[in-house]
Amino acid sequence: MSTGFFTDTTLCIGCKACEVACKQWNELPSDGFEFTGESYDNTTELSATTWRHVSFSEKVERKPELPYPQTRWLMSSDVCKHCTHAGCLEACPTGAIIRNEFGNVYIQPDVCNGCGYCVPACPFGVVDLMQMVGGKDGDPKYNTNVLRADRMEHTAVQAIGGIAGKCTLCYDRQRSDLEPACSKACPTESIQFGDLDELRERARKRVEQLQGRQVQARLYGVDENWSVGTLGAFFLLTDAPAEYDLPERPVLPSTHQPAAYASAAVAATALFLIGSLIFTRS
Amino acid sequence: MQEKPILKAPDWGTSVIGYLFLGGLMGGSAILAALAQSNHSKAEARLQRNAALSAFLLAGACPAVLISHLGRPERFLNMLRVVKFKSPMSLGAWALVAFSAVSGLNLVTRSRPLGMLAAAIGAFVAGYTGVLLSATAVPLWAKGKYHIPAISLCSAVSGACALQNLLLLRGDNGAARERLERLEIAASSAELLLLLSFERFSTQLGAPMWQGARGRRFQMVTMRLGLLAPIAMHAALLFSYRSRGATPLRALPSLLSLCGGYVLRETLVQAGKESAAQRAPALRQVR
Ligand code: SF4
Ligand code: SF4
Ligand code: SF4
């Protein structure tokens, strides 16, 4: 059995209760505050210290039959997708990223060495490094005073290396039979937590229901044949994935390896043969 | 208004770029040491010794540069908890460790099989860095999966030729240097052709690499000064006259080639980071 999330974006009201609940439960530090002017989105992206992000997409549409423009407003709570074939997990050289007993992709913070290779290996741009800082006693501290240099003033604390951070799918809460903090806090049940098979069944019914009401609904991360596999956190969308900042077709980065190793092998062989010719000629 | 990025670029800077460069020189030097083993002239024996020693010393420098990236030295050891065949970074860390041991032994025993083994691991180190870049979601690197690893290897060999050439500049080493120059011409020509092919193949994804200020710098320092110029200079020297005395001028092509090799790595890393910030290629990812 695998657990995961079904995020029904038609129910999201953009209240950001999930963002706050996640920050509080995981004791994640502030990223600073800045008005972006991008609708109601002042969080802008998932990061090592922001594991839930409510994205807002405002589109002003003019229809010939209406005298005034219409605004279509999409909100969606984004999170790590807990991919069936996870680029971050494959890339991690330390084995810090594992699939836990709930089928979720989990980073063990005490094993991660901050190499940062998981960051470009995520096709969704989810995981990122946060810089740890030395406390008074010189010990590294996890989760304290984490800095986003572009937003925070107190960058004077000495950075002593990075650590990767992303949604744990509330591993600690699940182990205590608690529901993840974000879905628990969601007032509209836009974020639904549970067994993935059940969630998928429920999601398919919901799509049918919406289509019956002439809403263009589709699921993202369920029935496509992607190299990343099905998503452990999947979505119900009513517009193109790009409108929700989701790639139309995520690609598992390790699928590039055969071609890349072949390229290296051919070059190495050719160079060695040419070299042997040059060095054996008298 | 800036585009909202979809992907995240790694925070890699000078230390990782430096590692890619030094790792290439290390692998290339090991290959040269193995090639020079097949000959018995004094100059070639010197080349073999120099190349094997440089490879061993660089094998010490590489982890040091990597560790400086990690912030705390002991964290490098976490790489040695597991072997993951799917992770080029994991295989690379193990290859570095294996290389240190083999090249150290090779230095002492000078046995032929050990030299070949060091060359094989060295070639892996020089090439896996290209695989490591390509096996990501970064559009430019993923698009370069057919080119970047081969380019890394060519650049590793041409850079190592340049380095060894510099080390043999003084003294009566004409025979060995001539071979180095021939090999450098071959490797650099292949690299130049691969780069031109990559430029066409990457279409608009390649813009951060070939256009703008970074692109101009890359074309000047790597393509013209680092590849074309040394090829021409070496070819001119090979065919014009054969007196192989040491003049300061003879160091020039090697120095240019080494600078070009560093700027190649720098451009690959920085242009890749820029390509990750673009929205369109991130939404329709490279297959
Ligand atoms: S979305 Fe990214 S970070 Fe999350 S499991 Fe997939 S690859 Fe890993
Ligand atoms: S930063 Fe940490 S979690 Fe990410 S790949 Fe490196 S060791 Fe693994
Ligand atoms: S599951 Fe937990 S860690 Fe993940 S986004 Fe929700 S609250 Fe945050």
Coordinates of C-alpha atoms and ligand atoms in Angstrom, one line a residue:
Chain A
M1 CA 0.0 0.0 0.0
S2 CA 1.2 3.5 -0.9
T3 CA -0.1 6.7 0.5
G4 CA -0.3 10.0 -1.3
F5 CA -2.3 13.0 -2.2
F6 CA -5.1 13.8 -4.5
T7 CA -5.2 17.5 -5.0
D8 CA -8.5 18.6 -6.5
T9 CA -7.7 22.1 -7.7
T10 CA -11.3 22.9 -8.4
L11 CA -11.9 23.0 -4.7
C12 CA -8.9 25.1 -3.7
I13 CA -9.8 28.6 -2.5
G14 CA -6.2 29.8 -2.2
C15 CA -6.3 30.2 1.6
K16 CA -2.7 28.9 2.1
A17 CA -3.7 27.0 5.3
C18 CA -1.6 24.1 3.9
E19 CA 1.5 26.3 3.5
V20 CA 1.2 27.5 7.0
A21 CA 0.4 24.1 8.5
C22 CA 3.4 22.6 6.8
K23 CA 5.8 25.4 7.9
Q24 CA 4.5 25.0 11.5
W25 CA 4.6 21.3 11.8
N26 CA 8.0 20.9 10.2
E27 CA 9.4 24.0 12.0
L28 CA 10.5 25.4 8.7
P29 CA 11.9 29.0 8.9
S30 CA 10.5 32.0 7.2
D31 CA 11.7 32.8 3.7
G32 CA 11.2 36.5 4.3
F33 CA 8.4 38.4 2.7
E34 CA 8.1 40.3 -0.5
F35 CA 5.1 41.4 -2.5
T36 CA 5.6 39.9 -6.0
G37 CA 2.6 41.5 -7.7
E38 CA 1.8 38.0 -9.1
S39 CA -1.8 37.6 -8.1
Y40 CA -1.9 36.5 -4.5
D41 CA 1.3 34.4 -4.8
N42 CA 4.0 35.8 -2.6
T43 CA 5.6 32.4 -2.0
T44 CA 6.6 32.0 -5.7
E45 CA 8.0 28.5 -5.6
L46 CA 8.6 25.3 -3.7
S47 CA 12.0 25.4 -2.0
A48 CA 14.1 23.7 0.6
T49 CA 12.1 25.6 3.2
T50 CA 8.8 25.8 1.5
W51 CA 7.3 22.3 1.0
R52 CA 3.8 23.4 0.0
H53 CA 3.1 26.3 -2.4
V54 CA -0.3 27.6 -3.5
S55 CA 0.1 28.8 -7.0
F56 CA -2.3 31.4 -8.5
S57 CA -2.9 31.8 -12.2
E58 CA -5.0 34.7 -13.3
K59 CA -6.1 34.8 -16.9
V60 CA -8.3 37.7 -18.3
E61 CA -10.4 36.5 -21.1
R62 CA -12.5 38.6 -23.5
K63 CA -15.5 36.9 -25.1
P64 CA -17.2 38.6 -28.0
E65 CA -20.6 38.0 -26.6
L66 CA -19.8 39.7 -23.3
P67 CA -19.2 43.5 -22.9
Y68 CA -16.7 43.1 -20.1
P69 CA -13.6 40.9 -19.7
Q70 CA -13.9 37.8 -17.6
T71 CA -11.2 36.7 -15.1
R72 CA -10.5 33.0 -14.7
W73 CA -8.7 32.3 -11.6
L74 CA -6.9 29.0 -10.9
M75 CA -5.4 28.0 -7.6
S76 CA -3.5 24.9 -6.8
S77 CA -1.5 23.7 -3.9
D78 CA 1.8 22.3 -5.3
V79 CA 4.0 19.8 -3.5
C80 CA 6.6 17.1 -4.1
K81 CA 5.0 14.6 -6.4
H82 CA 6.5 11.5 -4.7
C83 CA 7.2 10.0 -8.1
T84 CA 7.0 6.3 -8.7
H85 CA 10.4 6.6 -10.5
A86 CA 11.9 9.5 -8.7
G87 CA 14.8 11.4 -10.4
C88 CA 16.0 12.7 -7.0
L89 CA 16.1 9.3 -5.5
E90 CA 18.0 7.8 -8.4
A91 CA 20.6 10.6 -8.5
C92 CA 21.4 10.8 -4.8
P93 CA 24.9 9.4 -4.4
T94 CA 24.7 8.9 -0.6
G95 CA 21.5 6.9 -0.4
A96 CA 20.0 9.7 1.7
I97 CA 16.8 9.7 -0.4
I98 CA 14.8 6.5 0.2
R99 CA 11.4 5.2 -0.4
N100 CA 9.9 4.6 3.0
E101 CA 7.4 2.0 4.2
F102 CA 4.5 4.2 3.0
G103 CA 5.9 4.3 -0.6
N104 CA 6.9 8.0 -0.2
V105 CA 10.2 9.6 -1.3
Y106 CA 11.9 10.6 1.9
I107 CA 15.3 12.5 2.5
Q108 CA 17.2 11.4 5.5
P109 CA 18.7 14.7 6.7
D110 CA 21.5 13.0 8.7
V111 CA 22.7 11.1 5.6
C112 CA 22.5 13.9 3.0
N113 CA 25.9 15.5 2.4
G114 CA 24.7 18.5 0.5
C115 CA 26.1 17.5 -2.9
G116 CA 23.1 19.1 -4.6
Y117 CA 22.8 16.5 -7.3
C118 CA 19.1 15.8 -6.5
V119 CA 18.3 19.4 -7.3
P120 CA 18.7 19.3 -11.2
A121 CA 17.6 15.6 -11.2
C122 CA 14.0 16.5 -10.3
P123 CA 11.9 17.1 -13.4
F124 CA 9.5 19.2 -11.4
G125 CA 11.9 21.6 -9.8
V126 CA 10.9 20.6 -6.3
V127 CA 13.9 19.7 -4.1
D128 CA 16.5 22.3 -3.3
L129 CA 19.4 22.9 -1.0
M130 CA 19.2 25.0 2.1
Q131 CA 22.4 26.3 3.8
M132 CA 22.9 25.1 7.3
V133 CA 24.6 27.6 9.7
G134 CA 26.8 27.2 12.7
G135 CA 25.1 27.8 16.0
K136 CA 26.8 29.4 19.0
D137 CA 28.4 26.1 19.9
G138 CA 29.6 25.7 16.4
D139 CA 27.4 22.7 15.8
P140 CA 25.5 22.5 12.5
K141 CA 21.9 23.3 12.9
Y142 CA 19.1 21.9 10.8
N143 CA 16.2 24.1 10.0
T144 CA 17.3 27.2 11.9
N145 CA 18.1 30.5 10.4
V146 CA 17.9 29.2 6.9
L147 CA 18.7 31.9 4.5
R148 CA 17.3 33.0 1.3
A149 CA 20.1 35.5 0.5
D150 CA 18.0 37.5 -1.9
R151 CA 15.3 38.1 0.7
M152 CA 16.9 38.1 4.2
E153 CA 19.1 40.6 5.9
H154 CA 21.1 38.5 8.4
T155 CA 23.3 36.6 6.0
A156 CA 26.3 37.2 8.2
V157 CA 26.0 33.9 9.9
Q158 CA 28.6 31.5 8.6
A159 CA 27.2 29.0 6.2
I160 CA 28.7 25.5 6.7
G161 CA 27.2 23.5 3.9
G162 CA 23.9 22.6 2.4
I163 CA 21.3 20.0 3.0
A164 CA 18.4 19.0 0.7
G165 CA 14.9 19.7 1.7
K166 CA 11.4 18.9 0.4
C167 CA 8.1 17.5 1.6
T168 CA 8.5 14.4 3.7
L169 CA 4.8 13.5 3.3
C170 CA 4.8 14.0 7.0
Y171 CA 6.6 10.8 7.6
D172 CA 6.7 11.4 11.3
R173 CA 2.9 12.0 11.5
Q174 CA 2.1 9.0 9.3
R175 CA 4.1 6.8 11.7
S176 CA 1.9 8.0 14.5
D177 CA -1.2 7.4 12.4
L178 CA -1.8 11.0 11.9
E179 CA -2.8 12.6 8.6
P180 CA -0.3 15.0 7.1
A181 CA -0.5 18.5 8.5
C182 CA -1.3 20.2 5.1
S183 CA -4.3 18.0 4.2
K184 CA -5.5 18.1 7.8
A185 CA -5.5 21.9 7.6
C186 CA -7.2 22.2 4.2
P187 CA -10.7 23.5 4.9
T188 CA -12.2 22.5 1.5
E189 CA -10.7 19.0 1.1
S190 CA -8.9 20.2 -2.0
I191 CA -5.9 18.2 -0.6
Q192 CA -7.0 14.6 0.1
F193 CA -4.7 12.2 1.8
G194 CA -5.0 8.4 1.7
D195 CA -4.3 5.2 0.0
L196 CA -3.4 5.9 -3.6
D197 CA -5.6 3.3 -5.2
E198 CA -8.6 4.6 -3.4
L199 CA -7.7 8.2 -4.2
R200 CA -7.3 7.4 -7.9
E201 CA -10.7 5.8 -7.9
R202 CA -12.3 8.8 -6.2
A203 CA -10.5 11.2 -8.6
R204 CA -11.8 9.4 -11.7
K205 CA -15.3 9.7 -10.3
R206 CA -14.8 13.3 -9.7
V207 CA -13.6 13.9 -13.2
E208 CA -16.7 12.3 -14.6
Q209 CA -18.9 14.4 -12.3
L210 CA -17.2 17.6 -13.4
Q211 CA -17.3 16.7 -17.1
G212 CA -21.0 16.1 -16.6
R213 CA -21.2 19.7 -15.6
Q214 CA -19.3 20.8 -18.7
V215 CA -16.1 21.5 -16.8
Q216 CA -12.9 20.5 -18.7
A217 CA -11.4 18.4 -16.0
R218 CA -8.5 16.0 -16.3
L219 CA -6.1 14.2 -14.0
Y220 CA -2.4 14.9 -14.0
G221 CA 0.0 12.1 -13.0
V222 CA -2.4 9.1 -13.1
D223 CA -2.9 7.5 -16.5
E224 CA -0.1 9.0 -18.6
N225 CA 2.7 6.7 -19.7
W226 CA 5.5 8.9 -18.3
S227 CA 9.0 7.7 -17.5
V228 CA 8.6 9.1 -14.0
G229 CA 5.7 6.7 -13.5
T230 CA 2.4 7.6 -11.8
L231 CA 2.6 10.4 -9.2
G232 CA 2.2 9.8 -5.5
A233 CA 0.8 13.3 -5.3
F234 CA -1.4 13.8 -8.4
F235 CA -3.8 16.6 -9.4
L236 CA -7.1 17.3 -11.0
L237 CA -6.7 20.2 -13.4
T238 CA -9.1 22.3 -15.5
D239 CA -6.5 23.9 -17.8
A240 CA -3.2 23.0 -19.4
P241 CA -0.5 21.9 -16.9
A242 CA 1.6 24.9 -17.8
E243 CA -1.0 27.1 -16.3
Y244 CA -0.3 25.4 -13.0
D245 CA 3.5 25.6 -13.5
L246 CA 3.6 21.9 -14.2
P247 CA 5.6 20.4 -17.1
E248 CA 3.4 19.0 -19.8
R249 CA 5.5 15.9 -20.1
P250 CA 8.0 15.3 -17.2
V251 CA 11.0 13.1 -18.2
L252 CA 13.0 11.0 -15.8
P253 CA 16.6 12.3 -16.2
S254 CA 18.2 8.8 -15.9
T255 CA 16.6 7.9 -19.3
H256 CA 19.4 10.1 -20.8
Q257 CA 22.1 7.9 -19.3
P258 CA 22.4 5.1 -22.0
A259 CA 23.0 7.7 -24.8
A260 CA 25.4 9.6 -22.6
Y261 CA 27.5 6.6 -21.5
A262 CA 27.6 5.5 -25.2
S263 CA 28.9 8.9 -26.2
A264 CA 31.6 8.6 -23.6
A265 CA 32.5 5.0 -24.5
V266 CA 32.8 5.8 -28.2
A267 CA 35.0 8.8 -27.6
A268 CA 37.2 7.0 -25.1
T269 CA 37.7 4.1 -27.5
A270 CA 38.4 6.3 -30.5
L271 CA 40.9 8.5 -28.6
F272 CA 42.7 5.5 -27.2
L273 CA 43.0 3.9 -30.7
I274 CA 44.3 7.1 -32.2
G275 CA 46.7 7.5 -29.3
S276 CA 48.0 4.0 -29.7
L277 CA 48.6 4.6 -33.4
I278 CA 50.5 7.9 -32.7
F279 CA 52.5 6.4 -29.9
T280 CA 53.6 3.1 -31.5
R281 CA 54.7 4.7 -34.8
S282 CA 58.4 5.0 -34.8
Chain B
M1 CA 8.8 40.8 -15.7
Q2 CA 11.0 37.7 -15.1
E3 CA 9.6 34.3 -16.1
K4 CA 8.6 32.1 -13.3
P5 CA 11.1 29.1 -13.5
I6 CA 9.8 25.6 -13.4
L7 CA 13.1 23.8 -12.8
K8 CA 15.8 24.4 -10.2
A9 CA 19.4 24.7 -11.1
P10 CA 22.2 23.3 -8.9
D11 CA 24.2 25.8 -6.8
W12 CA 27.4 24.6 -8.5
G13 CA 30.1 27.2 -8.9
T14 CA 33.9 27.5 -9.1
S15 CA 34.7 24.4 -7.1
V16 CA 32.5 22.0 -9.2
I17 CA 33.7 23.7 -12.4
G18 CA 37.3 23.3 -11.1
Y19 CA 36.6 19.6 -10.3
L20 CA 35.3 18.9 -13.8
F21 CA 38.4 20.5 -15.2
L22 CA 40.9 18.8 -12.9
G23 CA 39.1 15.4 -13.2
G24 CA 39.5 15.7 -17.0
L25 CA 43.2 16.4 -16.7
M26 CA 43.6 13.5 -14.3
G27 CA 41.9 11.0 -16.5
G28 CA 43.7 12.3 -19.6
S29 CA 47.1 12.1 -17.9
A30 CA 46.4 8.5 -16.9
I31 CA 45.6 7.7 -20.6
L32 CA 48.8 9.4 -21.7
A33 CA 50.8 7.5 -19.1
A34 CA 49.4 4.2 -20.5
L35 CA 50.1 5.2 -24.1
A36 CA 53.7 6.2 -23.3
Q37 CA 54.3 2.9 -21.7
S38 CA 54.3 1.2 -25.1
N39 CA 57.5 3.0 -26.0
H40 CA 61.1 2.8 -24.7
S41 CA 62.8 6.1 -25.7
K42 CA 64.1 8.2 -22.8
A43 CA 61.8 11.0 -23.6
E44 CA 58.8 8.7 -23.5
A45 CA 59.9 7.2 -20.2
R46 CA 60.0 10.7 -18.9
L47 CA 56.5 11.4 -20.3
Q48 CA 55.2 8.2 -18.7
R49 CA 56.7 9.1 -15.3
N50 CA 55.4 12.7 -15.5
A51 CA 51.9 11.7 -16.6
A52 CA 51.6 9.0 -14.0
L53 CA 52.7 11.4 -11.3
S54 CA 50.4 14.2 -12.4
A55 CA 47.5 11.7 -12.5
F56 CA 48.3 10.6 -8.9
L57 CA 48.6 14.2 -7.6
L58 CA 45.4 15.3 -9.4
A59 CA 43.7 12.3 -7.8
G60 CA 44.5 14.0 -4.5
A61 CA 43.4 17.4 -5.6
C62 CA 40.0 16.3 -7.0
P63 CA 38.4 15.1 -3.7
A64 CA 39.8 18.2 -2.0
V65 CA 38.0 20.5 -4.5
L66 CA 34.8 18.4 -4.1
I67 CA 35.0 18.6 -0.3
S68 CA 35.3 22.3 -0.4
H69 CA 32.0 22.3 -2.2
L70 CA 30.3 20.2 0.5
G71 CA 31.3 22.5 3.3
R72 CA 32.4 19.8 5.8
P73 CA 35.1 17.4 4.8
E74 CA 33.7 14.3 6.6
R75 CA 30.6 14.5 4.5
F76 CA 32.4 13.2 1.5
L77 CA 32.5 9.9 3.2
N78 CA 28.7 9.6 2.9
M79 CA 29.3 9.1 -0.8
L80 CA 30.9 5.8 0.1
R81 CA 28.0 4.3 2.1
V82 CA 26.4 2.8 -1.1
V83 CA 27.1 2.0 -4.7
K84 CA 24.4 3.2 -6.9
F85 CA 24.7 2.3 -10.6
K86 CA 21.9 4.6 -11.5
S87 CA 23.7 7.6 -10.0
P88 CA 26.7 8.9 -12.0
M89 CA 27.7 10.9 -8.9
S90 CA 28.0 7.7 -6.9
L91 CA 29.9 5.8 -9.5
G92 CA 32.2 8.8 -9.9
A93 CA 33.0 9.0 -6.2
W94 CA 33.9 5.3 -6.2
A95 CA 35.9 5.7 -9.4
L96 CA 37.9 8.6 -7.8
V97 CA 38.8 6.4 -4.8
A98 CA 39.7 3.4 -7.0
F99 CA 41.8 5.7 -9.2
S100 CA 43.8 7.1 -6.2
A101 CA 44.7 3.5 -5.1
V102 CA 45.5 2.2 -8.6
S103 CA 47.4 5.2 -9.8
G104 CA 49.4 5.2 -6.5
L105 CA 50.3 1.6 -7.0
N106 CA 51.1 2.2 -10.6
L107 CA 53.5 4.9 -9.6
V108 CA 55.4 2.4 -7.4
T109 CA 55.3 -0.7 -9.5
R110 CA 55.1 0.7 -13.0
S111 CA 53.4 -2.5 -14.2
R112 CA 51.7 -2.5 -17.5
P113 CA 48.3 -4.0 -16.5
L114 CA 48.1 -1.4 -13.6
G115 CA 48.8 1.4 -16.0
M116 CA 46.0 0.2 -18.3
L117 CA 43.7 -0.1 -15.4
A118 CA 44.5 3.4 -14.3
A119 CA 43.9 4.6 -17.8
A120 CA 40.5 2.8 -18.0
I121 CA 39.3 4.3 -14.7
G122 CA 40.8 7.6 -15.7
A123 CA 38.8 7.6 -18.9
F124 CA 35.7 6.8 -16.9
V125 CA 36.3 9.8 -14.6
A126 CA 36.9 12.0 -17.6
G127 CA 33.7 10.8 -19.3
Y128 CA 31.2 10.3 -16.4
T129 CA 31.3 14.1 -15.6
G130 CA 29.5 14.5 -19.0
V131 CA 27.1 11.8 -18.1
L132 CA 26.5 13.4 -14.8
L133 CA 25.4 16.6 -16.5
S134 CA 23.3 14.9 -19.1
A135 CA 21.4 12.8 -16.6
T136 CA 19.5 15.8 -15.2
A137 CA 16.4 17.7 -16.1
V138 CA 18.5 20.8 -17.1
P139 CA 17.4 21.3 -20.7
L140 CA 20.8 22.2 -22.2
W141 CA 22.6 19.3 -20.5
A142 CA 19.9 16.7 -21.3
K143 CA 19.9 17.9 -24.9
G144 CA 23.7 17.4 -24.9
K145 CA 23.6 13.7 -24.0
Y146 CA 25.1 12.6 -27.3
H147 CA 27.7 15.4 -27.3
I148 CA 28.8 16.5 -23.8
P149 CA 30.4 13.2 -22.6
A150 CA 32.4 12.9 -25.8
I151 CA 33.4 16.5 -25.7
S152 CA 34.5 16.0 -22.0
L153 CA 36.7 13.1 -23.1
C154 CA 38.3 15.0 -26.0
S155 CA 38.9 18.0 -23.8
A156 CA 40.4 15.8 -21.1
V157 CA 42.9 14.3 -23.6
S158 CA 43.8 17.5 -25.3
G159 CA 44.2 19.3 -21.9
A160 CA 46.4 16.4 -20.6
C161 CA 48.6 16.6 -23.8
A162 CA 49.0 20.3 -23.2
L163 CA 49.9 19.8 -19.6
Q164 CA 52.5 17.1 -20.3
N165 CA 53.9 19.2 -23.2
L166 CA 54.5 22.0 -20.7
L167 CA 56.2 19.6 -18.3
L168 CA 58.5 18.3 -21.1
L169 CA 59.4 21.8 -22.4
R170 CA 62.9 21.8 -21.0
G171 CA 65.3 19.2 -22.2
D172 CA 65.7 16.9 -25.1
N173 CA 62.2 15.6 -25.3
G174 CA 61.4 16.3 -28.9
A175 CA 60.2 12.8 -29.8
A176 CA 57.7 12.6 -27.0
R177 CA 56.4 16.1 -27.5
E178 CA 55.9 15.5 -31.2
R179 CA 53.6 12.6 -30.4
L180 CA 51.8 14.7 -27.8
E181 CA 51.2 17.4 -30.3
R182 CA 49.8 15.0 -32.9
L183 CA 47.4 13.5 -30.3
E184 CA 46.4 17.0 -29.2
I185 CA 45.7 18.0 -32.8
A186 CA 43.5 14.9 -33.2
A187 CA 41.6 15.4 -29.9
S188 CA 41.1 19.1 -30.3
S189 CA 39.9 18.7 -33.9
A190 CA 37.4 16.1 -32.7
E191 CA 36.3 18.4 -29.9
L192 CA 35.9 21.3 -32.2
L193 CA 33.7 19.3 -34.6
L194 CA 31.6 17.9 -31.8
L195 CA 31.1 21.5 -30.4
L196 CA 30.0 22.7 -33.8
S197 CA 27.6 19.7 -34.2
F198 CA 26.2 20.3 -30.7
E199 CA 25.6 24.0 -31.5
R200 CA 23.4 23.0 -34.5
F201 CA 21.8 20.1 -32.6
S202 CA 20.8 22.1 -29.5
T203 CA 19.0 24.7 -31.7
Q204 CA 17.5 27.4 -29.5
L205 CA 18.3 25.5 -26.3
G206 CA 21.9 26.3 -26.9
A207 CA 21.4 30.1 -26.8
P208 CA 22.9 30.4 -23.3
M209 CA 26.0 28.6 -24.4
W210 CA 26.6 30.3 -27.8
Q211 CA 24.9 33.7 -27.6
G212 CA 25.3 36.8 -25.5
A213 CA 28.4 37.8 -23.6
R214 CA 29.0 34.3 -22.3
G215 CA 28.7 32.9 -25.8
R216 CA 31.1 35.4 -27.3
R217 CA 33.6 34.6 -24.5
F218 CA 33.2 30.9 -25.1
Q219 CA 33.6 31.2 -28.9
M220 CA 36.7 33.3 -28.4
V221 CA 38.5 31.6 -25.5
T222 CA 37.6 28.0 -26.1
M223 CA 36.7 27.6 -29.7
R224 CA 39.2 30.0 -31.4
L225 CA 42.1 30.5 -28.9
G226 CA 41.7 27.1 -27.0
L227 CA 41.2 24.8 -30.0
L228 CA 41.7 26.4 -33.4
A229 CA 44.8 28.3 -32.5
P230 CA 46.7 25.4 -30.8
I231 CA 45.7 23.1 -33.7
A232 CA 47.2 25.6 -36.2
M233 CA 50.3 26.3 -34.1
H234 CA 51.1 22.6 -33.5
A235 CA 50.4 21.8 -37.2
A236 CA 52.7 24.6 -38.3
L237 CA 55.5 23.4 -36.0
L238 CA 55.1 19.8 -37.1
F239 CA 55.4 20.5 -40.7
S240 CA 57.7 23.6 -40.8
Y241 CA 60.8 22.6 -38.9
R242 CA 61.8 19.9 -36.7
S243 CA 64.3 21.5 -34.3
R244 CA 62.6 20.9 -31.0
G245 CA 64.4 23.4 -28.8
A246 CA 62.5 25.0 -26.0
T247 CA 61.4 28.6 -26.6
P248 CA 58.8 30.4 -24.5
L249 CA 56.7 30.6 -27.6
R250 CA 56.3 26.8 -27.5
A251 CA 54.4 27.0 -24.2
L252 CA 51.8 29.3 -25.8
P253 CA 49.6 26.7 -27.5
S254 CA 49.5 24.5 -24.4
L255 CA 48.6 27.4 -22.1
L256 CA 45.8 28.5 -24.5
S257 CA 44.5 24.9 -24.7
L258 CA 44.3 24.6 -20.9
C259 CA 42.5 28.0 -20.6
G260 CA 40.1 26.9 -23.3
G261 CA 39.4 23.6 -21.4
Y262 CA 38.6 25.5 -18.2
V263 CA 36.3 27.9 -19.9
L264 CA 34.5 25.0 -21.7
R265 CA 33.6 23.6 -18.3
E266 CA 32.6 26.9 -16.9
T267 CA 30.4 27.7 -19.9
L268 CA 28.7 24.3 -19.8
V269 CA 27.8 24.7 -16.1
Q270 CA 26.7 28.3 -16.2
A271 CA 24.8 28.0 -19.5
G272 CA 23.1 24.9 -18.2
K273 CA 22.0 26.8 -15.1
E274 CA 20.6 29.6 -17.3
S275 CA 18.8 27.1 -19.5
A276 CA 17.1 25.6 -16.4
A277 CA 15.6 29.1 -15.6
Q278 CA 13.8 29.2 -18.9
R279 CA 10.1 28.3 -18.8
A280 CA 9.4 26.9 -22.3
P281 CA 12.0 24.1 -22.4
A282 CA 11.2 23.1 -18.8
L283 CA 7.6 22.6 -19.7
R284 CA 8.3 20.5 -22.7
Q285 CA 11.2 18.5 -21.5
V286 CA 14.0 17.0 -23.5
R287 CA 13.2 13.3 -24.3
Ligands
SF4_1 S1 8.8 15.5 -7.5 FE1 11.1 15.7 -7.6 S2 11.7 15.8 -5.5 FE2 9.6 14.9 -5.5 S3 9.9 12.7 -5.7 FE3 9.7 13.4 -7.8 S4 11.8 13.8 -8.4 FE4 11.9 13.7 -6.2
SF4_2 S1 22.0 16.9 -1.7 FE1 21.7 15.2 -0.2 S2 19.8 14.3 -0.8 FE2 20.5 15.5 -2.6 S3 21.6 14.1 -3.9 FE3 23.1 15.0 -2.5 S4 23.2 13.7 -0.7 FE4 21.4 13.1 -1.8
SF4_3 S1 2.8 16.3 3.8 FE1 3.7 17.3 5.5 S2 5.8 17.9 4.8 FE2 4.5 17.4 3.0 S3 3.7 19.4 2.3 FE3 2.2 18.4 3.7 S4 2.6 19.2 5.7 FE4 4.4 19.6 4.4

